[in-house]
Amino acid sequence: MLTVAGCGGGGGGTSVSPPTAAKTSVPVTVIDGAIENATVCLDKNLNGICDSGEPSGKTDADGKVTLQIDSADAGKYPVLAIVGTDAEDFDTGPVLVPFTLKAPADKPAVISPLTTLVQAYVEASGGTSTAAADAIKDKLGLSASLFDDFTKDASDTGKQAGTVARLIVVTTQTQRTATTDAKGTDGAALTKAQIDAAINARLLQILPSVILAVLDSPVLSSGTATLAEKEAAIAAAAQQVATESGLSKDNIGLVVAANSQTSVPDNASETPTDTVSLRWFEFTDVNNYYLRAFSATAAQNTPDADGKRHFTEYRNRKVNGDELEWGEGLNNWIRPQIYWTGTEWFDCPTNFVHESSAFNAAGESESLYCKSQKSKAKRYDRDIAGLKIIDVVREIRAYPLADNQGKFSNWGPNPELPAIQSLLGNTVFPAGAKLRYQTSTDLENPEYYDRTANGRATIPQADDPMNANTATWRDATLAQFIGWNAGDLTGAVPIANVNGNNARVLISARDYVKADGSAAYKRYMVGFDASTQKARFYECEGDMASRASTTPQNRTLPGTCAAILNTTYTIATRGDAKVLRFAAEPTQLGNTSYRLFVERSGITYVGGQDKLQVNNQQRLNLQAADVLGASLGLD
């Protein structure tokens, strides 16, 4: 018999109350403008909503509230702000479409659209808030801290942060409206938290488009435009960004389904086998296709003494029947990039054996590609055995998140074409067929250069300096390259005469729509001053007349170039090479990589270093890829 009352002698006595948990005050400010009547809470169960039992409170007219939380919980959980239609924005008035904002666990003082992106990156990458903020700032070209209250910053930097933040809110509201009553792949209604997570995941991928929408608009990039003027421009820009995102009521459920899965560790009891993972696939017909795959033998899938597994890569492309084979055959297809590993310039062979770790207890694996590119991944394998191939292909192509290989709308064969429908018919995937959803986060990316003919940073012939035909240009040392591409920095050329023959073209054409609705394009160039190691970036209007000519050409419209950034450059030694790198680059360049110029053996090449990003992948395993290829007539 168990008797509690008898413990320690004597019955009766007084009851003892449990100790009260120590509390910590956490002051929070919620902003787009200051937001009144937002519900703020500590999201202890990480479900994206404020549940009963979670410390919570309502913001005042200044967007402020103080949460009382258990001291043991401080810094452990993200903070949410649920902004409903009963909330009011100090700048724009009553909130008409609800939205949710977040802040990372270790940065709860300010909750804003910018901290929401940081937390979304943390959730996708599993990294720190500092690393996430750096990645977001890099993509948006913002210099201010993303954790600061930009409503209190009257500088141009603060105004730009506020404009970007407002555009993110209106874009989110636009997508919330477009996905009203959206359902998951199981037919159940999606929650607002699930929809928000999908919207944020896609926003992370198109941040360059967000900042370009601001910079391309004379109103949004102005420091003097009124709030009313900006609101109209933001509404138009938000619709543009939302359209580019590709999220819709019909496909957002695919994102939610993939995001809701949990990555699991490897099963150590399973016997390693030969594996293939179809990394990317494009198909028009048997004479026009491209595929990229990773493969490993059973031996390579067996961890070595260091716990590493190994894999190789294969690529194959046909264009109008002409086949390019990855590292073999008459039409040998070589890897164009030469990578800097930290100790050497590495010409990574096409048959190089790469390495990865097993998926650990957290369901994460790290890989090292070509001795230089480090990333980590989470994955979920979906059983697609018995499903029609054509239906799975439709699902893959409808997936709105992007891979760094391209848009999934271009993946594989187009199942809406009668010829493809005839090939695939009602064929189903066999037993063992899997579709893998994988989220990959860059950890380190190397410097590299393009060693092909197209990658050479050539300059015009000395006796024909204004010849725009780059096929006639010559190789150059880095000193010759810098000296030739001076732009207007040395005073020899006025800015009205800057063009692609006296400044280096970085982006030949970026299409955009003018305020009057007409189509146009911009060109971006850079000039150098060797004596001071200064660099100047230019934004110029493209000549639409030359683009409309019988042989379309991208040319600069005379007198339209404007300096958009003055900075410096350095030249460092990397092994036997000289590497030119800019201290800063304009946001207008797109922010997917840093631009470099690399001289080796007296020849200057175009190079780069890709910025860290999170990308989403869908891969078919060997059993699935084999039957898809066979159905399409590929052997």
mmCIF file of N, CA and C in Angstrom, residues 348-463:
data_model
loop_
_atom_site.group_PDB
_atom_site.id
_atom_site.type_symbol
_atom_site.label_atom_id
_atom_site.label_comp_id
_atom_site.label_asym_id
_atom_site.label_seq_id
_atom_site.Cartn_x
_atom_site.Cartn_y
_atom_site.Cartn_z
ATOM 1 N N CYS A 348 38.013 20.963 -60.887
ATOM 2 C CA CYS A 348 37.293 19.801 -60.372
ATOM 3 C C CYS A 348 36.894 18.863 -61.519
ATOM 4 N N PRO A 349 37.458 17.665 -61.574
ATOM 5 C CA PRO A 349 37.134 16.749 -62.679
ATOM 6 C C PRO A 349 35.650 16.380 -62.670
ATOM 7 N N THR A 350 35.126 16.057 -63.818
ATOM 8 C CA THR A 350 33.709 15.695 -63.891
ATOM 9 C C THR A 350 33.417 14.388 -63.167
ATOM 10 N N ASN A 351 34.445 13.563 -62.970
ATOM 11 C CA ASN A 351 34.250 12.296 -62.254
ATOM 12 C C ASN A 351 34.747 12.372 -60.816
ATOM 13 N N PHE A 352 34.893 13.599 -60.298
ATOM 14 C CA PHE A 352 35.409 13.770 -58.942
ATOM 15 C C PHE A 352 34.456 13.135 -57.930
ATOM 16 N N VAL A 353 35.019 12.558 -56.885
ATOM 17 C CA VAL A 353 34.210 11.937 -55.834
ATOM 18 C C VAL A 353 34.020 12.942 -54.696
ATOM 19 N N HIS A 354 32.781 13.377 -54.508
ATOM 20 C CA HIS A 354 32.430 14.336 -53.467
ATOM 21 C C HIS A 354 32.088 13.584 -52.181
ATOM 22 N N GLU A 355 31.909 14.310 -51.075
ATOM 23 C CA GLU A 355 31.646 13.631 -49.801
ATOM 24 C C GLU A 355 30.478 14.270 -49.055
ATOM 25 N N SER A 356 29.862 13.466 -48.209
ATOM 26 C CA SER A 356 28.769 13.948 -47.362
ATOM 27 C C SER A 356 28.749 13.131 -46.089
ATOM 28 N N SER A 357 28.115 13.678 -45.068
ATOM 29 C CA SER A 357 27.947 12.941 -43.819
ATOM 30 C C SER A 357 26.601 12.236 -43.819
ATOM 31 N N ALA A 358 26.449 11.294 -42.905
ATOM 32 C CA ALA A 358 25.148 10.650 -42.745
ATOM 33 C C ALA A 358 24.155 11.660 -42.181
ATOM 34 N N PHE A 359 22.871 11.425 -42.387
ATOM 35 C CA PHE A 359 21.849 12.263 -41.781
ATOM 36 C C PHE A 359 21.807 11.951 -40.289
ATOM 37 N N ASN A 360 22.106 12.975 -39.474
ATOM 38 C CA ASN A 360 22.270 12.777 -38.041
ATOM 39 C C ASN A 360 20.935 12.726 -37.304
ATOM 40 N N ALA A 361 21.019 12.767 -35.966
ATOM 41 C CA ALA A 361 19.802 12.655 -35.156
ATOM 42 C C ALA A 361 18.830 13.794 -35.413
ATOM 43 N N ALA A 362 19.364 14.956 -35.862
ATOM 44 C CA ALA A 362 18.503 16.102 -36.189
ATOM 45 C C ALA A 362 18.004 16.036 -37.624
ATOM 46 N N GLY A 363 18.348 14.968 -38.324
ATOM 47 C CA GLY A 363 17.915 14.825 -39.711
ATOM 48 C C GLY A 363 18.688 15.709 -40.662
ATOM 49 N N GLU A 364 19.940 16.064 -40.331
ATOM 50 C CA GLU A 364 20.760 16.948 -41.155
ATOM 51 C C GLU A 364 22.009 16.231 -41.645
ATOM 52 N N SER A 365 22.411 16.586 -42.844
ATOM 53 C CA SER A 365 23.638 16.062 -43.439
ATOM 54 C C SER A 365 24.435 17.211 -44.018
ATOM 55 N N GLU A 366 25.748 17.148 -43.900
ATOM 56 C CA GLU A 366 26.610 18.158 -44.509
ATOM 57 C C GLU A 366 27.371 17.530 -45.671
ATOM 58 N N SER A 367 27.569 18.339 -46.732
ATOM 59 C CA SER A 367 28.283 17.819 -47.905
ATOM 60 C C SER A 367 29.385 18.790 -48.306
ATOM 61 N N LEU A 368 30.389 18.255 -48.981
ATOM 62 C CA LEU A 368 31.500 19.038 -49.520
ATOM 63 C C LEU A 368 31.621 18.680 -50.997
ATOM 64 N N TYR A 369 31.366 19.670 -51.851
ATOM 65 C CA TYR A 369 31.338 19.479 -53.298
ATOM 66 C C TYR A 369 32.583 20.123 -53.897
ATOM 67 N N CYS A 370 33.302 19.368 -54.701
ATOM 68 C CA CYS A 370 34.517 19.867 -55.361
ATOM 69 C C CYS A 370 35.509 20.486 -54.372
ATOM 70 N N LYS A 371 35.616 19.898 -53.206
ATOM 71 C CA LYS A 371 36.580 20.318 -52.176
ATOM 72 C C LYS A 371 36.399 21.758 -51.721
ATOM 73 N N SER A 372 35.279 22.405 -52.086
ATOM 74 C CA SER A 372 35.187 23.847 -51.839
ATOM 75 C C SER A 372 33.803 24.355 -51.453
ATOM 76 N N GLN A 373 32.729 23.695 -51.863
ATOM 77 C CA GLN A 373 31.373 24.170 -51.577
ATOM 78 C C GLN A 373 30.763 23.335 -50.454
ATOM 79 N N LYS A 374 30.490 24.003 -49.332
ATOM 80 C CA LYS A 374 29.924 23.304 -48.185
ATOM 81 C C LYS A 374 28.454 23.682 -48.017
ATOM 82 N N SER A 375 27.637 22.686 -47.726
ATOM 83 C CA SER A 375 26.217 22.932 -47.498
ATOM 84 C C SER A 375 25.679 21.889 -46.531
ATOM 85 N N LYS A 376 24.515 22.179 -45.980
ATOM 86 C CA LYS A 376 23.838 21.176 -45.156
ATOM 87 C C LYS A 376 22.427 21.010 -45.668
ATOM 88 N N ALA A 377 21.865 19.841 -45.429
ATOM 89 C CA ALA A 377 20.562 19.542 -46.012
ATOM 90 C C ALA A 377 19.673 18.802 -45.035
ATOM 91 N N LYS A 378 18.369 19.022 -45.190
ATOM 92 C CA LYS A 378 17.344 18.215 -44.560
ATOM 93 C C LYS A 378 16.497 17.634 -45.684
ATOM 94 N N ARG A 379 15.976 16.428 -45.481
ATOM 95 C CA ARG A 379 15.194 15.821 -46.567
ATOM 96 C C ARG A 379 14.070 14.958 -46.022
ATOM 97 N N TYR A 380 13.064 14.776 -46.888
ATOM 98 C CA TYR A 380 11.955 13.884 -46.586
ATOM 99 C C TYR A 380 11.649 13.101 -47.850
ATOM 100 N N ASP A 381 11.597 11.781 -47.743
ATOM 101 C CA ASP A 381 11.311 10.912 -48.888
ATOM 102 C C ASP A 381 9.842 10.518 -48.890
ATOM 103 N N ARG A 382 9.203 10.767 -50.002
ATOM 104 C CA ARG A 382 7.780 10.443 -50.161
ATOM 105 C C ARG A 382 7.634 9.221 -51.055
ATOM 106 N N ASP A 383 6.853 8.282 -50.632
ATOM 107 C CA ASP A 383 6.603 7.072 -51.423
ATOM 108 C C ASP A 383 5.614 7.411 -52.545
ATOM 109 N N ILE A 384 6.051 7.261 -53.791
ATOM 110 C CA ILE A 384 5.169 7.555 -54.928
ATOM 111 C C ILE A 384 4.837 6.299 -55.736
ATOM 112 N N ALA A 385 5.157 5.126 -55.181
ATOM 113 C CA ALA A 385 4.837 3.876 -55.869
ATOM 114 C C ALA A 385 3.334 3.794 -56.107
ATOM 115 N N GLY A 386 2.967 3.401 -57.333
ATOM 116 C CA GLY A 386 1.555 3.246 -57.682
ATOM 117 C C GLY A 386 0.893 4.518 -58.178
ATOM 118 N N LEU A 387 1.589 5.660 -58.045
ATOM 119 C CA LEU A 387 1.012 6.907 -58.545
ATOM 120 C C LEU A 387 1.334 7.076 -60.020
ATOM 121 N N LYS A 388 0.428 7.692 -60.761
ATOM 122 C CA LYS A 388 0.669 7.923 -62.180
ATOM 123 C C LYS A 388 1.839 8.884 -62.364
ATOM 124 N N ILE A 389 2.725 8.546 -63.279
ATOM 125 C CA ILE A 389 3.889 9.389 -63.558
ATOM 126 C C ILE A 389 3.442 10.790 -63.953
ATOM 127 N N ILE A 390 2.431 10.868 -64.795
ATOM 128 C CA ILE A 390 2.011 12.174 -65.308
ATOM 129 C C ILE A 390 1.473 13.061 -64.179
ATOM 130 N N ASP A 391 0.835 12.440 -63.168
ATOM 131 C CA ASP A 391 0.307 13.225 -62.057
ATOM 132 C C ASP A 391 1.435 13.756 -61.176
ATOM 133 N N VAL A 392 2.454 12.948 -60.939
ATOM 134 C CA VAL A 392 3.590 13.378 -60.113
ATOM 135 C C VAL A 392 4.380 14.469 -60.837
ATOM 136 N N VAL A 393 4.536 14.320 -62.144
ATOM 137 C CA VAL A 393 5.228 15.358 -62.920
ATOM 138 C C VAL A 393 4.471 16.674 -62.812
ATOM 139 N N ARG A 394 3.155 16.618 -62.875
ATOM 140 C CA ARG A 394 2.348 17.844 -62.727
ATOM 141 C C ARG A 394 2.601 18.488 -61.352
ATOM 142 N N GLU A 395 2.657 17.647 -60.323
ATOM 143 C CA GLU A 395 2.908 18.165 -58.980
ATOM 144 C C GLU A 395 4.274 18.835 -58.889
ATOM 145 N N ILE A 396 5.288 18.180 -59.433
ATOM 146 C CA ILE A 396 6.639 18.743 -59.377
ATOM 147 C C ILE A 396 6.669 20.093 -60.073
ATOM 148 N N ARG A 397 6.059 20.169 -61.244
ATOM 149 C CA ARG A 397 6.090 21.411 -62.020
ATOM 150 C C ARG A 397 5.246 22.515 -61.373
ATOM 151 N N ALA A 398 4.262 22.131 -60.573
ATOM 152 C CA ALA A 398 3.408 23.130 -59.930
ATOM 153 C C ALA A 398 4.035 23.692 -58.653
ATOM 154 N N TYR A 399 5.080 23.052 -58.152
ATOM 155 C CA TYR A 399 5.697 23.487 -56.901
ATOM 156 C C TYR A 399 6.259 24.892 -57.067
ATOM 157 N N PRO A 400 5.795 25.873 -56.267
ATOM 158 C CA PRO A 400 6.137 27.263 -56.532
ATOM 159 C C PRO A 400 7.491 27.727 -55.998
ATOM 160 N N LEU A 401 8.054 27.006 -55.022
ATOM 161 C CA LEU A 401 9.373 27.408 -54.543
ATOM 162 C C LEU A 401 10.417 27.078 -55.601
ATOM 163 N N ALA A 402 11.528 27.819 -55.580
ATOM 164 C CA ALA A 402 12.524 27.679 -56.646
ATOM 165 C C ALA A 402 13.751 26.919 -56.162
ATOM 166 N N ASP A 403 14.345 26.202 -57.076
ATOM 167 C CA ASP A 403 15.630 25.548 -56.883
ATOM 168 C C ASP A 403 16.684 26.440 -57.528
ATOM 169 N N ASN A 404 17.942 26.343 -57.089
ATOM 170 C CA ASN A 404 18.965 27.148 -57.763
ATOM 171 C C ASN A 404 19.272 26.638 -59.167
ATOM 172 N N GLN A 405 18.676 25.521 -59.544
ATOM 173 C CA GLN A 405 18.797 25.044 -60.913
ATOM 174 C C GLN A 405 17.800 25.729 -61.843
ATOM 175 N N GLY A 406 16.711 26.246 -61.279
ATOM 176 C CA GLY A 406 15.704 26.890 -62.115
ATOM 177 C C GLY A 406 14.328 26.801 -61.483
ATOM 178 N N LYS A 407 13.322 27.166 -62.246
ATOM 179 C CA LYS A 407 11.941 27.087 -61.777
ATOM 180 C C LYS A 407 11.379 25.704 -62.084
ATOM 181 N N PHE A 408 10.622 25.178 -61.123
ATOM 182 C CA PHE A 408 10.074 23.840 -61.335
ATOM 183 C C PHE A 408 9.050 23.806 -62.462
ATOM 184 N N SER A 409 8.524 24.958 -62.839
ATOM 185 C CA SER A 409 7.598 24.979 -63.974
ATOM 186 C C SER A 409 8.293 24.546 -65.267
ATOM 187 N N ASN A 410 9.632 24.531 -65.243
ATOM 188 C CA ASN A 410 10.399 24.074 -66.415
ATOM 189 C C ASN A 410 10.930 22.656 -66.239
ATOM 190 N N TRP A 411 10.592 22.003 -65.125
ATOM 191 C CA TRP A 411 11.138 20.675 -64.831
ATOM 192 C C TRP A 411 10.484 19.620 -65.706
ATOM 193 N N GLY A 412 11.317 18.717 -66.210
ATOM 194 C CA GLY A 412 10.823 17.529 -66.899
ATOM 195 C C GLY A 412 9.999 17.822 -68.135
ATOM 196 N N PRO A 413 9.172 16.873 -68.552
ATOM 197 C CA PRO A 413 8.307 17.062 -69.722
ATOM 198 C C PRO A 413 7.062 17.841 -69.355
ATOM 199 N N ASN A 414 6.504 18.554 -70.320
ATOM 200 C CA ASN A 414 5.267 19.301 -70.089
ATOM 201 C C ASN A 414 4.083 18.340 -70.218
ATOM 202 N N PRO A 415 3.443 18.012 -69.099
ATOM 203 C CA PRO A 415 2.377 16.995 -69.149
ATOM 204 C C PRO A 415 1.104 17.453 -69.836
ATOM 205 N N GLU A 416 1.030 18.721 -70.203
ATOM 206 C CA GLU A 416 -0.161 19.211 -70.894
ATOM 207 C C GLU A 416 -0.061 19.059 -72.404
ATOM 208 N N LEU A 417 1.114 18.676 -72.901
ATOM 209 C CA LEU A 417 1.280 18.482 -74.339
ATOM 210 C C LEU A 417 0.771 17.096 -74.748
ATOM 211 N N PRO A 418 0.004 17.009 -75.833
ATOM 212 C CA PRO A 418 -0.526 15.707 -76.267
ATOM 213 C C PRO A 418 0.569 14.668 -76.478
ATOM 214 N N ALA A 419 1.719 15.074 -77.015
ATOM 215 C CA ALA A 419 2.801 14.116 -77.266
ATOM 216 C C ALA A 419 3.309 13.511 -75.962
ATOM 217 N N ILE A 420 3.407 14.313 -74.924
ATOM 218 C CA ILE A 420 3.873 13.813 -73.628
ATOM 219 C C ILE A 420 2.796 12.944 -72.988
ATOM 220 N N GLN A 421 1.553 13.349 -73.113
ATOM 221 C CA GLN A 421 0.458 12.542 -72.578
ATOM 222 C C GLN A 421 0.437 11.166 -73.221
ATOM 223 N N SER A 422 0.742 11.131 -74.514
ATOM 224 C CA SER A 422 0.780 9.854 -75.215
ATOM 225 C C SER A 422 1.928 8.977 -74.705
ATOM 226 N N LEU A 423 3.080 9.594 -74.431
ATOM 227 C CA LEU A 423 4.239 8.832 -73.961
ATOM 228 C C LEU A 423 4.037 8.303 -72.547
ATOM 229 N N LEU A 424 3.498 9.138 -71.657
ATOM 230 C CA LEU A 424 3.370 8.735 -70.263
ATOM 231 C C LEU A 424 2.112 7.923 -70.007
ATOM 232 N N GLY A 425 1.047 8.250 -70.725
ATOM 233 C CA GLY A 425 -0.191 7.490 -70.594
ATOM 234 C C GLY A 425 -0.622 7.336 -69.149
ATOM 235 N N ASN A 426 -0.975 6.109 -68.784
ATOM 236 C CA ASN A 426 -1.397 5.811 -67.411
ATOM 237 C C ASN A 426 -0.322 5.044 -66.645
ATOM 238 N N THR A 427 0.912 5.086 -67.134
ATOM 239 C CA THR A 427 2.003 4.367 -66.478
ATOM 240 C C THR A 427 2.187 4.876 -65.055
ATOM 241 N N VAL A 428 2.409 3.944 -64.129
ATOM 242 C CA VAL A 428 2.589 4.321 -62.721
ATOM 243 C C VAL A 428 4.023 4.036 -62.297
ATOM 244 N N PHE A 429 4.412 4.680 -61.218
ATOM 245 C CA PHE A 429 5.743 4.433 -60.673
ATOM 246 C C PHE A 429 5.771 3.064 -59.993
ATOM 247 N N PRO A 430 6.901 2.362 -60.075
ATOM 248 C CA PRO A 430 7.001 1.012 -59.513
ATOM 249 C C PRO A 430 7.260 1.024 -58.009
ATOM 250 N N ALA A 431 7.257 -0.128 -57.412
ATOM 251 C CA ALA A 431 7.590 -0.270 -55.996
ATOM 252 C C ALA A 431 8.996 0.284 -55.748
ATOM 253 N N GLY A 432 9.145 0.981 -54.650
ATOM 254 C CA GLY A 432 10.451 1.546 -54.306
ATOM 255 C C GLY A 432 10.678 2.946 -54.833
ATOM 256 N N ALA A 433 9.755 3.463 -55.672
ATOM 257 C CA ALA A 433 9.925 4.806 -56.236
ATOM 258 C C ALA A 433 9.690 5.857 -55.148
ATOM 259 N N LYS A 434 10.597 6.831 -55.100
ATOM 260 C CA LYS A 434 10.521 7.874 -54.087
ATOM 261 C C LYS A 434 10.713 9.252 -54.726
ATOM 262 N N LEU A 435 10.016 10.230 -54.138
ATOM 263 C CA LEU A 435 10.246 11.632 -54.469
ATOM 264 C C LEU A 435 10.777 12.294 -53.208
ATOM 265 N N ARG A 436 11.983 12.853 -53.309
ATOM 266 C CA ARG A 436 12.612 13.481 -52.144
ATOM 267 C C ARG A 436 12.424 14.991 -52.180
ATOM 268 N N TYR A 437 11.937 15.551 -51.070
ATOM 269 C CA TYR A 437 11.927 16.993 -50.870
ATOM 270 C C TYR A 437 13.154 17.327 -50.020
ATOM 271 N N GLN A 438 14.010 18.174 -50.529
ATOM 272 C CA GLN A 438 15.248 18.486 -49.813
ATOM 273 C C GLN A 438 15.446 19.990 -49.720
ATOM 274 N N THR A 439 15.743 20.461 -48.522
ATOM 275 C CA THR A 439 16.092 21.863 -48.300
ATOM 276 C C THR A 439 17.586 21.931 -48.052
ATOM 277 N N SER A 440 18.282 22.682 -48.886
ATOM 278 C CA SER A 440 19.731 22.767 -48.799
ATOM 279 C C SER A 440 20.133 24.191 -48.441
ATOM 280 N N THR A 441 21.008 24.330 -47.452
ATOM 281 C CA THR A 441 21.478 25.633 -46.982
ATOM 282 C C THR A 441 22.981 25.742 -47.203
ATOM 283 N N ASP A 442 23.399 26.770 -47.919
ATOM 284 C CA ASP A 442 24.831 26.987 -48.138
ATOM 285 C C ASP A 442 25.519 27.339 -46.824
ATOM 286 N N LEU A 443 26.681 26.760 -46.600
ATOM 287 C CA LEU A 443 27.510 27.099 -45.445
ATOM 288 C C LEU A 443 28.751 27.877 -45.864
ATOM 289 N N GLU A 444 29.377 27.460 -46.953
ATOM 290 C CA GLU A 444 30.541 28.156 -47.510
ATOM 291 C C GLU A 444 30.504 28.022 -49.026
ATOM 292 N N ASN A 445 30.738 29.116 -49.722
ATOM 293 C CA ASN A 445 30.863 29.085 -51.172
ATOM 294 C C ASN A 445 32.225 29.652 -51.567
ATOM 295 N N PRO A 446 32.898 29.034 -52.524
ATOM 296 C CA PRO A 446 34.254 29.454 -52.874
ATOM 297 C C PRO A 446 34.277 30.582 -53.898
ATOM 298 N N GLU A 447 35.402 31.240 -54.021
ATOM 299 C CA GLU A 447 35.670 32.094 -55.168
ATOM 300 C C GLU A 447 35.933 31.186 -56.359
ATOM 301 N N TYR A 448 35.551 31.647 -57.546
ATOM 302 C CA TYR A 448 35.752 30.846 -58.741
ATOM 303 C C TYR A 448 35.878 31.764 -59.947
ATOM 304 N N TYR A 449 36.311 31.201 -61.064
ATOM 305 C CA TYR A 449 36.265 31.940 -62.324
ATOM 306 C C TYR A 449 35.864 31.004 -63.444
ATOM 307 N N ASP A 450 35.371 31.578 -64.523
ATOM 308 C CA ASP A 450 34.896 30.836 -65.689
ATOM 309 C C ASP A 450 36.046 30.721 -66.683
ATOM 310 N N ARG A 451 36.554 29.498 -66.879
ATOM 311 C CA ARG A 451 37.728 29.328 -67.732
ATOM 312 C C ARG A 451 37.398 29.148 -69.220
ATOM 313 N N THR A 452 36.120 29.252 -69.583
ATOM 314 C CA THR A 452 35.743 29.096 -70.979
ATOM 315 C C THR A 452 36.015 30.384 -71.755
ATOM 316 N N ALA A 453 35.863 30.316 -73.076
ATOM 317 C CA ALA A 453 36.082 31.503 -73.914
ATOM 318 C C ALA A 453 35.121 32.622 -73.536
ATOM 319 N N ASN A 454 33.878 32.267 -73.187
ATOM 320 C CA ASN A 454 32.898 33.288 -72.800
ATOM 321 C C ASN A 454 33.232 33.933 -71.465
ATOM 322 N N GLY A 455 34.091 33.286 -70.683
ATOM 323 C CA GLY A 455 34.435 33.806 -69.376
ATOM 324 C C GLY A 455 35.629 34.742 -69.372
ATOM 325 N N ARG A 456 36.220 34.979 -70.528
ATOM 326 C CA ARG A 456 37.385 35.861 -70.579
ATOM 327 C C ARG A 456 36.948 37.327 -70.575
ATOM 328 N N ALA A 457 37.590 38.126 -69.738
ATOM 329 C CA ALA A 457 37.277 39.557 -69.636
ATOM 330 C C ALA A 457 38.121 40.306 -70.664
ATOM 331 N N THR A 458 37.643 40.324 -71.896
ATOM 332 C CA THR A 458 38.411 40.893 -73.007
ATOM 333 C C THR A 458 38.178 42.400 -73.126
ATOM 334 N N ILE A 459 39.037 43.049 -73.920
ATOM 335 C CA ILE A 459 38.913 44.489 -74.190
ATOM 336 C C ILE A 459 39.062 44.717 -75.691
ATOM 337 N N PRO A 460 38.569 45.861 -76.208
ATOM 338 C CA PRO A 460 38.682 46.127 -77.655
ATOM 339 C C PRO A 460 40.143 46.202 -78.114
ATOM 340 N N GLN A 461 40.331 46.008 -79.421
ATOM 341 C CA GLN A 461 41.662 46.176 -79.999
ATOM 342 C C GLN A 461 42.078 47.640 -79.887
ATOM 343 N N ALA A 462 43.360 47.878 -79.657
ATOM 344 C CA ALA A 462 43.854 49.241 -79.459
ATOM 345 C C ALA A 462 43.604 50.122 -80.667
ATOM 346 N N ASP A 463 43.663 49.541 -81.879
ATOM 347 C CA ASP A 463 43.470 50.339 -83.091
ATOM 348 C C ASP A 463 42.007 50.395 -83.533
#
